[in-house]
């Protein structure tokens, strides 16, 4: 059985007060999303900094402020 690497990023969106997890098909999409999110996010936690309640597949958690909403949507759309 193949051990597939997970490419999941969780985000907290301040404008709605919600969290969402985004799954990417491959490492290229995942790295593209991370690159864009690193530029617009107000905060970032790596998987080893997350509480045990998070899925083991989540590799990053980003905090996105309302003023960065459009850039966030664009980053997620363009990465996929």
mmCIF file of C-alpha atoms in Angstrom:
data_model
loop_
_atom_site.group_PDB
_atom_site.id
_atom_site.type_symbol
_atom_site.label_atom_id
_atom_site.label_comp_id
_atom_site.label_asym_id
_atom_site.label_seq_id
_atom_site.Cartn_x
_atom_site.Cartn_y
_atom_site.Cartn_z
ATOM 1 C CA UNK A 1 0.000 0.000 0.000
ATOM 2 C CA UNK A 2 1.334 3.421 -0.975
ATOM 3 C CA UNK A 3 1.855 5.982 1.784
ATOM 4 C CA UNK A 4 0.367 9.131 0.238
ATOM 5 C CA UNK A 5 1.610 12.464 1.513
ATOM 6 C CA UNK A 6 -1.140 14.800 2.646
ATOM 7 C CA UNK A 7 -1.373 18.365 1.398
ATOM 8 C CA UNK A 8 -3.857 20.167 3.652
ATOM 9 C CA UNK A 9 -3.888 23.759 4.832
ATOM 10 C CA UNK A 10 -6.322 25.093 7.423
ATOM 11 C CA UNK A 11 -7.281 28.767 7.561
ATOM 12 C CA UNK A 12 -9.130 30.952 10.031
ATOM 13 C CA UNK A 13 -11.093 33.621 8.165
ATOM 14 C CA UNK A 14 -11.686 36.648 10.388
ATOM 15 C CA UNK A 15 -14.538 38.088 8.292
ATOM 16 C CA UNK A 16 -16.738 35.066 8.993
ATOM 17 C CA UNK A 17 -15.150 33.704 12.174
ATOM 18 C CA UNK A 18 -14.807 30.276 10.581
ATOM 19 C CA UNK A 19 -12.103 27.768 9.849
ATOM 20 C CA UNK A 20 -11.781 25.800 6.641
ATOM 21 C CA UNK A 21 -9.405 23.101 5.486
ATOM 22 C CA UNK A 22 -8.196 23.066 1.902
ATOM 23 C CA UNK A 23 -6.850 19.891 0.329
ATOM 24 C CA UNK A 24 -4.493 20.027 -2.613
ATOM 25 C CA UNK A 25 -3.966 17.299 -5.188
ATOM 26 C CA UNK A 26 -0.214 17.533 -5.331
ATOM 27 C CA UNK A 27 2.840 19.190 -3.880
ATOM 28 C CA UNK A 28 2.999 21.865 -6.610
ATOM 29 C CA UNK A 29 -0.506 23.154 -5.808
ATOM 30 C CA UNK A 30 0.219 22.960 -2.095
ATOM 31 C CA UNK A 31 3.484 24.907 -2.408
ATOM 32 C CA UNK A 32 1.833 27.553 -4.610
ATOM 33 C CA UNK A 33 -0.896 28.102 -2.012
ATOM 34 C CA UNK A 34 1.620 28.276 0.843
ATOM 35 C CA UNK A 35 3.720 30.807 -1.034
ATOM 36 C CA UNK A 36 0.766 33.124 -1.572
ATOM 37 C CA UNK A 37 -0.663 32.632 1.917
ATOM 38 C CA UNK A 38 2.702 33.384 3.515
ATOM 39 C CA UNK A 39 2.542 36.836 1.923
ATOM 40 C CA UNK A 40 -1.003 37.749 2.971
ATOM 41 C CA UNK A 41 -1.628 35.930 6.261
ATOM 42 C CA UNK A 42 -1.415 37.799 9.550
ATOM 43 C CA UNK A 43 -0.278 34.651 11.310
ATOM 44 C CA UNK A 44 0.953 31.170 10.536
ATOM 45 C CA UNK A 45 1.366 28.006 12.599
ATOM 46 C CA UNK A 46 3.154 24.862 11.459
ATOM 47 C CA UNK A 47 1.757 21.400 12.137
ATOM 48 C CA UNK A 48 4.016 20.903 15.166
ATOM 49 C CA UNK A 49 2.529 24.062 16.748
ATOM 50 C CA UNK A 50 -1.123 22.998 16.358
ATOM 51 C CA UNK A 51 -3.243 21.539 19.131
ATOM 52 C CA UNK A 52 -3.925 17.793 19.113
ATOM 53 C CA UNK A 53 -7.497 18.454 17.924
ATOM 54 C CA UNK A 54 -6.316 19.111 14.379
ATOM 55 C CA UNK A 55 -6.113 16.400 11.783
ATOM 56 C CA UNK A 56 -2.620 14.972 11.380
ATOM 57 C CA UNK A 57 -2.926 15.804 7.684
ATOM 58 C CA UNK A 58 -3.027 19.581 8.309
ATOM 59 C CA UNK A 59 0.451 20.924 7.710
ATOM 60 C CA UNK A 60 -0.169 24.659 8.133
ATOM 61 C CA UNK A 61 -2.706 26.973 9.771
ATOM 62 C CA UNK A 62 -3.066 30.561 8.542
ATOM 63 C CA UNK A 63 -4.931 33.548 10.018
ATOM 64 C CA UNK A 64 -6.514 35.711 7.325
ATOM 65 C CA UNK A 65 -7.868 39.196 8.112
ATOM 66 C CA UNK A 66 -10.891 40.723 6.402
ATOM 67 C CA UNK A 67 -8.849 43.246 4.412
ATOM 68 C CA UNK A 68 -7.016 40.298 2.801
ATOM 69 C CA UNK A 69 -10.198 38.457 1.848
ATOM 70 C CA UNK A 70 -9.958 39.006 -1.919
ATOM 71 C CA UNK A 71 -6.271 38.062 -2.007
ATOM 72 C CA UNK A 72 -7.045 34.934 0.023
ATOM 73 C CA UNK A 73 -9.762 33.783 -2.390
ATOM 74 C CA UNK A 74 -7.467 34.476 -5.311
ATOM 75 C CA UNK A 75 -4.596 32.546 -3.700
ATOM 76 C CA UNK A 76 -6.735 29.450 -3.090
ATOM 77 C CA UNK A 77 -8.326 29.609 -6.548
ATOM 78 C CA UNK A 78 -5.035 30.093 -8.369
ATOM 79 C CA UNK A 79 -3.290 27.306 -6.465
ATOM 80 C CA UNK A 80 -5.863 24.765 -7.615
#
